[in-house]
CSV table of N, CA, C and O in Angstrom, one decimal:
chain,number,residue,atom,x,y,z
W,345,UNK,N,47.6,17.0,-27.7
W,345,UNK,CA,46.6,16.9,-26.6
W,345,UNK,C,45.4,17.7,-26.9
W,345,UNK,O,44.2,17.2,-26.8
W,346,UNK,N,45.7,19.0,-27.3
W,346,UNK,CA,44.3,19.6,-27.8
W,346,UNK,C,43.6,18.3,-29.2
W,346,UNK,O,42.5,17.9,-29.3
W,347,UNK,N,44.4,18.0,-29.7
W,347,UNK,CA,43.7,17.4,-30.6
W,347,UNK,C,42.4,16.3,-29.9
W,347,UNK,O,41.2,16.4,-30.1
W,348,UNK,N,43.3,15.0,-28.9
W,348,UNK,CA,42.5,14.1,-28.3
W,348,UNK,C,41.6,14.6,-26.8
W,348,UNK,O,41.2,13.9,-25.9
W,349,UNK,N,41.4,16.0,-26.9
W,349,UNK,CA,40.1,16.8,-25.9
W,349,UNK,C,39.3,17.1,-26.9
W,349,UNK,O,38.1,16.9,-26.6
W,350,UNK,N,39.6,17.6,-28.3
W,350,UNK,CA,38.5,17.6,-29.3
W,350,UNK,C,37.7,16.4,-29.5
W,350,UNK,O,36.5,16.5,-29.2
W,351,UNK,N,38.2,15.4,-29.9
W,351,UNK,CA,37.4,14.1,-30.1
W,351,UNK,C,36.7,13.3,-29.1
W,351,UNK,O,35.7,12.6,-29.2
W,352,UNK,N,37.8,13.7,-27.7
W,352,UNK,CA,36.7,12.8,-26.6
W,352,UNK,C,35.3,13.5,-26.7
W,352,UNK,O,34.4,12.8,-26.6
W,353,UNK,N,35.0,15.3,-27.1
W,353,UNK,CA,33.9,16.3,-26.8
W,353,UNK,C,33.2,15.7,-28.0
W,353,UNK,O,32.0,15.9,-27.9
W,354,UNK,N,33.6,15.2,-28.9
W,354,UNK,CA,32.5,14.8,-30.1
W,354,UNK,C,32.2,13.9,-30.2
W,354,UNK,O,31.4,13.6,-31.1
W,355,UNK,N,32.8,13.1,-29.3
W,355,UNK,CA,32.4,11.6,-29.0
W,355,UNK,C,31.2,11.7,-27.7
W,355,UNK,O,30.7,10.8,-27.0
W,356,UNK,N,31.1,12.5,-27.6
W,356,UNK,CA,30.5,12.9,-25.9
W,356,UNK,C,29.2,13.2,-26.6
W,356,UNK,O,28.2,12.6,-26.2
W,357,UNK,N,29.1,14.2,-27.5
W,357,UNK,CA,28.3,14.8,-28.4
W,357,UNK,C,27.6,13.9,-29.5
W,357,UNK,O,26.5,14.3,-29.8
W,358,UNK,N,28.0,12.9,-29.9
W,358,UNK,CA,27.4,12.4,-30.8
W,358,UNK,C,26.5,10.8,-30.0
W,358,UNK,O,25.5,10.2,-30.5
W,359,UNK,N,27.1,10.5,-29.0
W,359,UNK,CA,26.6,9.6,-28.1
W,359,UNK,C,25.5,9.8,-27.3
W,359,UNK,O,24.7,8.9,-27.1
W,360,UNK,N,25.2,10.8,-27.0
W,360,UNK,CA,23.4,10.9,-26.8
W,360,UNK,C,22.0,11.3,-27.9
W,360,UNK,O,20.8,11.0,-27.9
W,361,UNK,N,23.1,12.1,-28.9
W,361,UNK,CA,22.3,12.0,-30.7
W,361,UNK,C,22.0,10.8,-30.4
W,361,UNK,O,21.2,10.6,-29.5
W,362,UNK,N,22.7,9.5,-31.1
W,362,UNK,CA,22.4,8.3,-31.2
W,362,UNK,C,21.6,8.2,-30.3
W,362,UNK,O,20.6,8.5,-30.9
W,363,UNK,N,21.2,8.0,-29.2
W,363,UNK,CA,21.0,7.6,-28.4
W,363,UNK,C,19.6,8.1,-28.0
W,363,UNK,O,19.0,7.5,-27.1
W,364,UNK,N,19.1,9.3,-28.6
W,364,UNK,CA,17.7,9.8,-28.9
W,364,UNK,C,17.1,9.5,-30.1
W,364,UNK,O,15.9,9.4,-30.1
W,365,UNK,N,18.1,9.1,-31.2
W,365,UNK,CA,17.9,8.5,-32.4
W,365,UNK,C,16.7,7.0,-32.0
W,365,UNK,O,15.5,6.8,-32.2
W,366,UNK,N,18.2,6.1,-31.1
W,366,UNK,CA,17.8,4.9,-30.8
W,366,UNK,C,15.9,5.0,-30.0
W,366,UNK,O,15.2,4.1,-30.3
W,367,UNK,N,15.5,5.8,-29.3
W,367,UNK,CA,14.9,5.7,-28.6
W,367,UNK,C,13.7,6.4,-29.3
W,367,UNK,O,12.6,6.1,-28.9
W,368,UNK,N,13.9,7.3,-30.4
W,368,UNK,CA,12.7,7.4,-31.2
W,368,UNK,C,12.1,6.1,-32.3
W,368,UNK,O,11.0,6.0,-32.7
W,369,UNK,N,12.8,5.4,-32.6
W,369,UNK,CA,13.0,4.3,-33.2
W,369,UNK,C,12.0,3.3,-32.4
W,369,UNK,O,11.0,2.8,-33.0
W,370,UNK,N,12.4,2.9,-31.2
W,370,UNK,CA,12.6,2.1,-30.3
W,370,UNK,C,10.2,2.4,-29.8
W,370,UNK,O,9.4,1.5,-29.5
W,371,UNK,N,9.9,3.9,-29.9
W,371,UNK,CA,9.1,3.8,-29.3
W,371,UNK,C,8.5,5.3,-28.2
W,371,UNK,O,9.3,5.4,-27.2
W,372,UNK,N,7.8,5.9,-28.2
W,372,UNK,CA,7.4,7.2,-27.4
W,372,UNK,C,7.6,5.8,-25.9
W,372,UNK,O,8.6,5.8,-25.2
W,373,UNK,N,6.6,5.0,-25.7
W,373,UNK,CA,6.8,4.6,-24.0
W,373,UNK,C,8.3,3.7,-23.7
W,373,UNK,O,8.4,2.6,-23.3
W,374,UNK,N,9.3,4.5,-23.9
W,374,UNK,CA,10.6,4.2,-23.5
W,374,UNK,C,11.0,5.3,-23.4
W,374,UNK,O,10.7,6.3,-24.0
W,375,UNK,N,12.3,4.9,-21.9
W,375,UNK,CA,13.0,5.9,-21.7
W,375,UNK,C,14.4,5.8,-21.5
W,375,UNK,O,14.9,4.8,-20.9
W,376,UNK,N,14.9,6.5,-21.9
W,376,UNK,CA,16.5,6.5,-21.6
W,376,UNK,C,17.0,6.6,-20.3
W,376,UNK,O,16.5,7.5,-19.6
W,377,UNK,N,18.2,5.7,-19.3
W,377,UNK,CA,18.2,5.8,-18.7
W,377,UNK,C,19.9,5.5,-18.5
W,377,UNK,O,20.3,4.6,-19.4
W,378,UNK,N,20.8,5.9,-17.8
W,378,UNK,CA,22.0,5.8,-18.1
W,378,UNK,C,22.2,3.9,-17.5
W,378,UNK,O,21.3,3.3,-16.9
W,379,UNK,N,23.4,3.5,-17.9
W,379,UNK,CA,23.5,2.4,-17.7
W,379,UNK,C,24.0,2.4,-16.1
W,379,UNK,O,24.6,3.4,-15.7
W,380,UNK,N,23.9,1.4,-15.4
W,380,UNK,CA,24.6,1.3,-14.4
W,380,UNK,C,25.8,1.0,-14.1
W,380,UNK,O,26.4,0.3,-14.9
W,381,UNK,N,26.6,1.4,-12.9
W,381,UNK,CA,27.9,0.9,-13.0
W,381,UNK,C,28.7,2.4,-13.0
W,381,UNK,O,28.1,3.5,-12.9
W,382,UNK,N,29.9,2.1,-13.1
W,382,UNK,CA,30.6,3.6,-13.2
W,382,UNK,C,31.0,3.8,-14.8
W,382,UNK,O,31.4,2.9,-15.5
W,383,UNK,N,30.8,5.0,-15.1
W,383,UNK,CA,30.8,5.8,-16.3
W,383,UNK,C,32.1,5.7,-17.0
W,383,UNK,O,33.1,6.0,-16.5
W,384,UNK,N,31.9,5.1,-18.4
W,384,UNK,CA,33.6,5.1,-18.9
W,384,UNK,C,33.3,6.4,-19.0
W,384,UNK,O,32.3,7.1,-19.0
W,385,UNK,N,35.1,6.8,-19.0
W,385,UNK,CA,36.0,7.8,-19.5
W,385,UNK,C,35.3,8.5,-20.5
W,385,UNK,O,34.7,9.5,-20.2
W,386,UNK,N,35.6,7.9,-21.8
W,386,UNK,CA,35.3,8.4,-23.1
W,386,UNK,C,34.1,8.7,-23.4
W,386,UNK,O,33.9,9.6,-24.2
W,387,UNK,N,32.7,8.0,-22.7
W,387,UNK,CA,31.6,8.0,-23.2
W,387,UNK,C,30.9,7.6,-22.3
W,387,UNK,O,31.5,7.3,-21.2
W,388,UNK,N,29.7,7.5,-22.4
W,388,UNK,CA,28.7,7.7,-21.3
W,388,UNK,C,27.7,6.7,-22.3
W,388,UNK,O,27.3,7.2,-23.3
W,389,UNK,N,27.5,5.6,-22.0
W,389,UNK,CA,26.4,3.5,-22.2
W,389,UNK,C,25.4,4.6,-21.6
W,389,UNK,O,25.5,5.4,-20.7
W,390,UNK,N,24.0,4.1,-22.7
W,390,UNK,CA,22.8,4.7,-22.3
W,390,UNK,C,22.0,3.3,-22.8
W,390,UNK,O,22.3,2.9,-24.0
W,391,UNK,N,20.9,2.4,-21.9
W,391,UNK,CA,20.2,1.4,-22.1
W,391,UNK,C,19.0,2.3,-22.2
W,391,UNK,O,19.0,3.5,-22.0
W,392,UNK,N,17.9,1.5,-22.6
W,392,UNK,CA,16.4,1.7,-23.1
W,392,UNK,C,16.0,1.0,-22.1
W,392,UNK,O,16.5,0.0,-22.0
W,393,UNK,N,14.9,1.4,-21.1
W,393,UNK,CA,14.2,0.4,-20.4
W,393,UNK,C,12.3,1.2,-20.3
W,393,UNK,O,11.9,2.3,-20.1
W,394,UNK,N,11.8,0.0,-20.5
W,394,UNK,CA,10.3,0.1,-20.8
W,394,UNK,C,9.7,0.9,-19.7
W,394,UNK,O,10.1,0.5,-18.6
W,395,UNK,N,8.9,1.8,-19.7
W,395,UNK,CA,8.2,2.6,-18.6
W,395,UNK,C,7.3,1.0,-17.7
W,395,UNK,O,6.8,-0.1,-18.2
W,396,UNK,N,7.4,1.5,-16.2
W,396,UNK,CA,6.2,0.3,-16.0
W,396,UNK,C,4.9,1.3,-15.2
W,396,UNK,O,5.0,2.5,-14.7
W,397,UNK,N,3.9,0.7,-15.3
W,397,UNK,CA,2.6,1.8,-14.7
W,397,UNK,C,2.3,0.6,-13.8
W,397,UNK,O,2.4,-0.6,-13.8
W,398,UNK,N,1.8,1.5,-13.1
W,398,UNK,CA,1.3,0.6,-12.3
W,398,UNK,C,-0.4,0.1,-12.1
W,398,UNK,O,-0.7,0.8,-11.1
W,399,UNK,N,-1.3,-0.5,-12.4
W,399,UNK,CA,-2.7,-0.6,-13.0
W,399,UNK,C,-3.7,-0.1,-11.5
W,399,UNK,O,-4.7,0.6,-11.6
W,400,UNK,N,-3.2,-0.7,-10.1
W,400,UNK,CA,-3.7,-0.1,-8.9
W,400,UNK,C,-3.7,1.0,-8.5
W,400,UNK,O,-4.5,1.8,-8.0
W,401,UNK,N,-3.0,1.0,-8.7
W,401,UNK,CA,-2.5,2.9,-8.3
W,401,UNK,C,-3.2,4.0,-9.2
W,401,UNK,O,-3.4,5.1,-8.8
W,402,UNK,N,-3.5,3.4,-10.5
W,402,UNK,CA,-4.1,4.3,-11.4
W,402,UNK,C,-5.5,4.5,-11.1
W,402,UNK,O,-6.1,5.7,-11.0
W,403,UNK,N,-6.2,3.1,-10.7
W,403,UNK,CA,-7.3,3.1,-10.1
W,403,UNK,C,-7.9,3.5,-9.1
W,403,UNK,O,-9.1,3.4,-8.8
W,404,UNK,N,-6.7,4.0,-8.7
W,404,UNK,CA,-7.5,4.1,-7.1
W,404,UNK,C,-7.2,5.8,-7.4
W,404,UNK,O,-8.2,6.4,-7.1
W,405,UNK,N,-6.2,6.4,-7.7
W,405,UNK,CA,-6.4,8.0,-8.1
W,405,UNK,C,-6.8,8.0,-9.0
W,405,UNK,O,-6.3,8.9,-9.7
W,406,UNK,N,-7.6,7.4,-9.6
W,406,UNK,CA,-8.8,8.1,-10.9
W,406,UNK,C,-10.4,8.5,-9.8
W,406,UNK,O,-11.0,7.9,-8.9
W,407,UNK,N,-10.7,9.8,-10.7
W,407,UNK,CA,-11.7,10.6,-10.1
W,407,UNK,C,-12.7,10.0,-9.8
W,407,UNK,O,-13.2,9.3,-10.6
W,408,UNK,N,-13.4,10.3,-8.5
W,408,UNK,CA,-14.5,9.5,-8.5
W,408,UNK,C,-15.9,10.7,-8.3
W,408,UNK,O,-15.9,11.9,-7.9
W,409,UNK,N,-16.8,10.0,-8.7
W,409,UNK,CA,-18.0,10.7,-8.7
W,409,UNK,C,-19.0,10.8,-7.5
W,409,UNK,O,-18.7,9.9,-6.6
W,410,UNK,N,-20.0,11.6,-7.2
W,410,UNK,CA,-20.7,11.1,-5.9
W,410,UNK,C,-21.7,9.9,-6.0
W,410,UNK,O,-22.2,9.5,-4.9
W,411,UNK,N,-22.0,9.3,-7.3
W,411,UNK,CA,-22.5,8.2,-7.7
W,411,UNK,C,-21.9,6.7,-6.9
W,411,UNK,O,-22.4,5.9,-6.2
W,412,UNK,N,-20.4,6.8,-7.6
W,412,UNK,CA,-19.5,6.1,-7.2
W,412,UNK,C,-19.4,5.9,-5.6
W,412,UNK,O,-19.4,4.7,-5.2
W,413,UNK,N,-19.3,7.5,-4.5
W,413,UNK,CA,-19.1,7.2,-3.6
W,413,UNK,C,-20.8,6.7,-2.7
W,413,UNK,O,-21.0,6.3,-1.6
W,414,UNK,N,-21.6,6.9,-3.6
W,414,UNK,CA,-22.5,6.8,-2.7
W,414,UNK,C,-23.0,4.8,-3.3
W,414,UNK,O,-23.6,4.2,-2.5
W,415,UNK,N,-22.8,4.6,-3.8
W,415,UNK,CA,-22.3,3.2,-3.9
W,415,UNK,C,-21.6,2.1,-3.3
W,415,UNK,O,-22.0,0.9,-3.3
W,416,UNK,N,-20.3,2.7,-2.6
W,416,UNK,CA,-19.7,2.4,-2.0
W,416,UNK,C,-19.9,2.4,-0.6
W,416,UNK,O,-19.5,1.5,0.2
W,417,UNK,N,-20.6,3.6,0.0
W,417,UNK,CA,-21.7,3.7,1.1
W,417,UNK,C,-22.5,2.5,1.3
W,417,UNK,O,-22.4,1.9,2.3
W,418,UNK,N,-23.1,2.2,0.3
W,418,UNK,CA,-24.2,1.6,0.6
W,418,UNK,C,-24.0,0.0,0.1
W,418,UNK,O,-25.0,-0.7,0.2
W,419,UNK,N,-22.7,-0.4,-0.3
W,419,UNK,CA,-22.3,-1.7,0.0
W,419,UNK,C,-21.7,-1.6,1.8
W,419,UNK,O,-22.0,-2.3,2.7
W,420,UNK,N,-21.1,-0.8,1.7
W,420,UNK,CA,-20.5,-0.9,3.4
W,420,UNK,C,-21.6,-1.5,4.3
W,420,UNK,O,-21.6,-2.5,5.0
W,421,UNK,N,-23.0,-0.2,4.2
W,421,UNK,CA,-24.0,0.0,5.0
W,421,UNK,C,-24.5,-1.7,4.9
W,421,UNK,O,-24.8,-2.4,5.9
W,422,UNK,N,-24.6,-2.1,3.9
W,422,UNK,CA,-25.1,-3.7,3.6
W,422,UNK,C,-24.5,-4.7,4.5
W,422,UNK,O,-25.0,-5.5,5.3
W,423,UNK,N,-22.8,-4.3,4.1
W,423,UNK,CA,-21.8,-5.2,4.7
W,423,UNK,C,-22.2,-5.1,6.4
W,423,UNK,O,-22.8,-6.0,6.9
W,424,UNK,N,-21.8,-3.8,7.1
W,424,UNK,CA,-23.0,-3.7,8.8
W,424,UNK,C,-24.1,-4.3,8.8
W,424,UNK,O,-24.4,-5.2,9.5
W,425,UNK,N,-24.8,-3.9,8.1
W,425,UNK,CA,-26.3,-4.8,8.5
W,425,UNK,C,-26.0,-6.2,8.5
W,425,UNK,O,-26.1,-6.8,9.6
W,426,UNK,N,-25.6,-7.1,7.3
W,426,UNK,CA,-25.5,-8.7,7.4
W,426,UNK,C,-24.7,-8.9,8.8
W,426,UNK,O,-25.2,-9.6,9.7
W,427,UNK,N,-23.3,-8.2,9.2
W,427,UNK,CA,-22.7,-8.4,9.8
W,427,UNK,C,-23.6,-8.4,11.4
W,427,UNK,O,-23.7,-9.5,11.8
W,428,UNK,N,-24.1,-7.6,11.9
W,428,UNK,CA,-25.0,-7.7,13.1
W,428,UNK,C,-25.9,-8.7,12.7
W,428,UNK,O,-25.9,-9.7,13.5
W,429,UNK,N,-26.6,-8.8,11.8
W,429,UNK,CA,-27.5,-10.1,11.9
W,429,UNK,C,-27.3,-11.2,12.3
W,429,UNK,O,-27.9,-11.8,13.2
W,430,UNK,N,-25.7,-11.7,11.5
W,430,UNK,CA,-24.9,-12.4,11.6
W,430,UNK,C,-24.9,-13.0,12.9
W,430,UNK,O,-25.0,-14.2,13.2
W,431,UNK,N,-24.6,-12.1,13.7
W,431,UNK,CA,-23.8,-11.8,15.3
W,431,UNK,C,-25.1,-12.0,16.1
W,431,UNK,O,-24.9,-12.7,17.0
W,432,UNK,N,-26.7,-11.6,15.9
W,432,UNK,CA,-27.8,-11.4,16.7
W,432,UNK,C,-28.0,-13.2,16.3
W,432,UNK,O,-28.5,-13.8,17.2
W,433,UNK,N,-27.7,-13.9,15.4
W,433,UNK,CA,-28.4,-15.0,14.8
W,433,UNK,C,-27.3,-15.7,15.8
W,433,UNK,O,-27.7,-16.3,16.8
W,434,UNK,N,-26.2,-15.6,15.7
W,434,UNK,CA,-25.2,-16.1,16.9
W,434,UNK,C,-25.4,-16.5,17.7
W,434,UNK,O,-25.5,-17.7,18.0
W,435,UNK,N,-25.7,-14.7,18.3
W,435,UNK,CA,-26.2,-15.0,19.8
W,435,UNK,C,-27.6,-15.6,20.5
W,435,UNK,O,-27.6,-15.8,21.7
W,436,UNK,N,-28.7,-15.7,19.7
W,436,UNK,CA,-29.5,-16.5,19.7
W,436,UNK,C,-29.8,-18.0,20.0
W,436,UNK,O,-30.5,-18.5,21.0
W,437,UNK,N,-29.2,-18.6,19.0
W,437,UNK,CA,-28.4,-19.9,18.9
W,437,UNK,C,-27.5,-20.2,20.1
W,437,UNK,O,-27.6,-21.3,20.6
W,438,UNK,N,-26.9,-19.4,20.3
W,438,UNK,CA,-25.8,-20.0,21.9
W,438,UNK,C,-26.8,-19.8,23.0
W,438,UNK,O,-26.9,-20.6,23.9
W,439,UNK,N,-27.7,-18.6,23.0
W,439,UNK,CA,-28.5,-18.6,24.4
W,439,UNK,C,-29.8,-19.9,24.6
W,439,UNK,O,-30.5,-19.9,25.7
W,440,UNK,N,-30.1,-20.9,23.2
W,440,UNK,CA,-31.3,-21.7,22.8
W,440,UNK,C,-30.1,-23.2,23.5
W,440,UNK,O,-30.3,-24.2,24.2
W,441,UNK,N,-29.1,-22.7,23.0
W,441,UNK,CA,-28.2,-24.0,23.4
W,441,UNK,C,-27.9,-24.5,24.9
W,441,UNK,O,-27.8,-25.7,25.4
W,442,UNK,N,-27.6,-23.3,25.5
W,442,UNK,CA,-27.4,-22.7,27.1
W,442,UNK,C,-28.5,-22.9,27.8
W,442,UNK,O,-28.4,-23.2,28.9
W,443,UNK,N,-30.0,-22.6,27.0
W,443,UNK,CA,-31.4,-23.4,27.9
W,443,UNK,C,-31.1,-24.7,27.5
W,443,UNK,O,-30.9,-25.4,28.5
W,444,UNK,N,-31.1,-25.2,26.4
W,444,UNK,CA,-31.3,-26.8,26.0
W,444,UNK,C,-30.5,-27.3,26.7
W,444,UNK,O,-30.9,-28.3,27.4
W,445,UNK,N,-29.1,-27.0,27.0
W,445,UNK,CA,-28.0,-27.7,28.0
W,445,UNK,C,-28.6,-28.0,29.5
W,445,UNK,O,-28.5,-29.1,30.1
W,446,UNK,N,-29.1,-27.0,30.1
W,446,UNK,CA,-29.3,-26.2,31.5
W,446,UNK,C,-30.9,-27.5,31.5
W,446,UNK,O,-31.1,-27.9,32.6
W,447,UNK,N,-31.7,-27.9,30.7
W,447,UNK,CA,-33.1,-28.8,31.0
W,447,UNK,C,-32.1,-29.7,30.6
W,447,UNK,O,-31.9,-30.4,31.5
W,448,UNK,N,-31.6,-29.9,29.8
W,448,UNK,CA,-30.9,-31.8,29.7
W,448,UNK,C,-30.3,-31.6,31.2
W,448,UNK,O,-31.0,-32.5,31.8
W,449,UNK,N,-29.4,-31.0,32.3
W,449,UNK,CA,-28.5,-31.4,33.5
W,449,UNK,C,-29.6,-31.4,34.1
W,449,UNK,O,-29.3,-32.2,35.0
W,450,UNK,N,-31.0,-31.0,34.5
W,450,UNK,CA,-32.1,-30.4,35.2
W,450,UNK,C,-32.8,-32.1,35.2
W,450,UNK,O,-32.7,-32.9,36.1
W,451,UNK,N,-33.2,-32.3,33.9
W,451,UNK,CA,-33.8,-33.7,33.6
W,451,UNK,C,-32.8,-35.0,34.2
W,451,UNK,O,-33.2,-35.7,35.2
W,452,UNK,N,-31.6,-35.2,33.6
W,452,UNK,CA,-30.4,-36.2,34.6
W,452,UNK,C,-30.0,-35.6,35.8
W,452,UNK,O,-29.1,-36.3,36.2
W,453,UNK,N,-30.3,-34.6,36.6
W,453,UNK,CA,-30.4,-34.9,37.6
W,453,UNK,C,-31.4,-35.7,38.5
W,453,UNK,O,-31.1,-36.6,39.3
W,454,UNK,N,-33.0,-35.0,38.0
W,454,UNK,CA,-33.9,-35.7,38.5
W,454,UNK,C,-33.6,-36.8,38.7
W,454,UNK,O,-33.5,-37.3,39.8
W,455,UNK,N,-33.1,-38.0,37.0
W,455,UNK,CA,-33.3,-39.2,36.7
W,455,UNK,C,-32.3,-39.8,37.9
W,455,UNK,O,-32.6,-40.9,38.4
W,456,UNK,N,-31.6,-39.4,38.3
W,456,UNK,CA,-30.4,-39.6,38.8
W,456,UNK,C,-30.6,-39.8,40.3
W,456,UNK,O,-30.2,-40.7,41.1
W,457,UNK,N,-31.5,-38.4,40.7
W,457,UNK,CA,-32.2,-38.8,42.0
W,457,UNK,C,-33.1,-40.0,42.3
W,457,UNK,O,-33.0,-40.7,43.3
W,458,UNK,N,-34.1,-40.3,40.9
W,458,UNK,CA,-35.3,-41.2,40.9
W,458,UNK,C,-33.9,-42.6,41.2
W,458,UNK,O,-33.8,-43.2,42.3
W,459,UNK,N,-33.3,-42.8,40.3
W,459,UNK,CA,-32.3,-44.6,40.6
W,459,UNK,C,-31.8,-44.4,41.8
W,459,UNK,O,-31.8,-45.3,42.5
W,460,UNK,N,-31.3,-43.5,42.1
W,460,UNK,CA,-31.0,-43.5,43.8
W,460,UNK,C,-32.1,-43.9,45.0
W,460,UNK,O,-31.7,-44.4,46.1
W,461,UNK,N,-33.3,-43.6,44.8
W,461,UNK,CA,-33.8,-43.4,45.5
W,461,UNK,C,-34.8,-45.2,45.6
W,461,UNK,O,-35.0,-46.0,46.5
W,462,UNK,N,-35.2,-45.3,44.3
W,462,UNK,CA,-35.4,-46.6,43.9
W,462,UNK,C,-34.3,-47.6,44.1
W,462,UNK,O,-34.8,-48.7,44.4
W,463,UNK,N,-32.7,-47.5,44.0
W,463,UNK,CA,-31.6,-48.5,44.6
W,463,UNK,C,-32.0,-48.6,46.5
W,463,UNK,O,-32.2,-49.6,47.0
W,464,UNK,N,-32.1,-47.6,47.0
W,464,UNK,CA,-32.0,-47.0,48.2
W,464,UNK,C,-33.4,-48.5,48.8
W,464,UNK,O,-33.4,-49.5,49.5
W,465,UNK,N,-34.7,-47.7,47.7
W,465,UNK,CA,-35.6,-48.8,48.4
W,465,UNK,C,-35.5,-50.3,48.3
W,465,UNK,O,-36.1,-51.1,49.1
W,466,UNK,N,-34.4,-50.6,46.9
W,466,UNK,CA,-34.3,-52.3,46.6
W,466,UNK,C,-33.4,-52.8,47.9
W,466,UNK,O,-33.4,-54.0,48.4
W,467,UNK,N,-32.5,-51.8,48.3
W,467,UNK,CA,-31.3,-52.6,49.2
W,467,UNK,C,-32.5,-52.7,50.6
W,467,UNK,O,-32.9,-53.8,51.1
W,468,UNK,N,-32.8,-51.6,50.9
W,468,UNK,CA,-33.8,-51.5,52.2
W,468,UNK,C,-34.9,-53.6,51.9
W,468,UNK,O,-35.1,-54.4,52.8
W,469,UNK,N,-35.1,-53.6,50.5
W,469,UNK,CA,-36.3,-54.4,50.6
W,469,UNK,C,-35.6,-55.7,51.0
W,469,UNK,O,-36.1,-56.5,51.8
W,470,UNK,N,-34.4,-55.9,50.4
W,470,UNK,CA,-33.6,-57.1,50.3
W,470,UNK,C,-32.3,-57.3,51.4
W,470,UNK,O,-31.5,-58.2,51.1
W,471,UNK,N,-32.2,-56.6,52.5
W,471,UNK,CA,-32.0,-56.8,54.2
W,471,UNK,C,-32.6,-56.8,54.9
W,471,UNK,O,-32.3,-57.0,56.0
């Protein structure tokens, strides 16, 4: 028994050697990572899996300057100004439409009174 507690310990021992071996080999952006699943007995499965970065996240915590931020100001400040213009040009346009509507019902009414009033006189002429 002592004998097979020696060898499972050098089998234990020599399984992560390898296994730094493999991964110097393999590449500095790799990392060792145990395998999944439940652990044999004897030894301990170690896979290589590729680091991932992520390219947004890098970007967005990389340092910024007050150049940068004052840049960014002053697209914003752009973006508000078009944006109200936008909105003033709007509301312009709906209030030009709201008179134009309000004289077109002003004008057909009149017209509307004038054939009434001209029906009114043809029936009168022709009883």
């Amino acid at each position: 028994m002592a004998a097979e507690g020696s060898k499972k310990a050098e089998a234990e021992a020599a399984a992560p050697a390898e296994a730094a071996k493999a991964a110097k080999d393999q590449g500095e952006d790799k990392a060792v990572v145990p395998a999944p699943g439940p652990p044999a007995v004897d030894s301990m499965a170690l896979v290589v899996v590729d680091k991932v970065t992520d390219k947004t996240s890098a970007v967005k915590n990389a340092p910024r300057n007050s150049n940068d931020r004052d840049i960014a100001l002053a697209k914003l400040e752009l973006e508000k100004r078009t944006s109200l213009i936008k909105t003033w040009e709007e509301n312009e346009k709906a209030k030009a439409e709201h008179r134009a509507a309000k004289k077109q019902s002003i004008i057909l009414s009149w017209e509307n009174t004038k054939k009434a009033v001209v029906e009114a006189q043809l029936k009168k002429k022709e009883s």
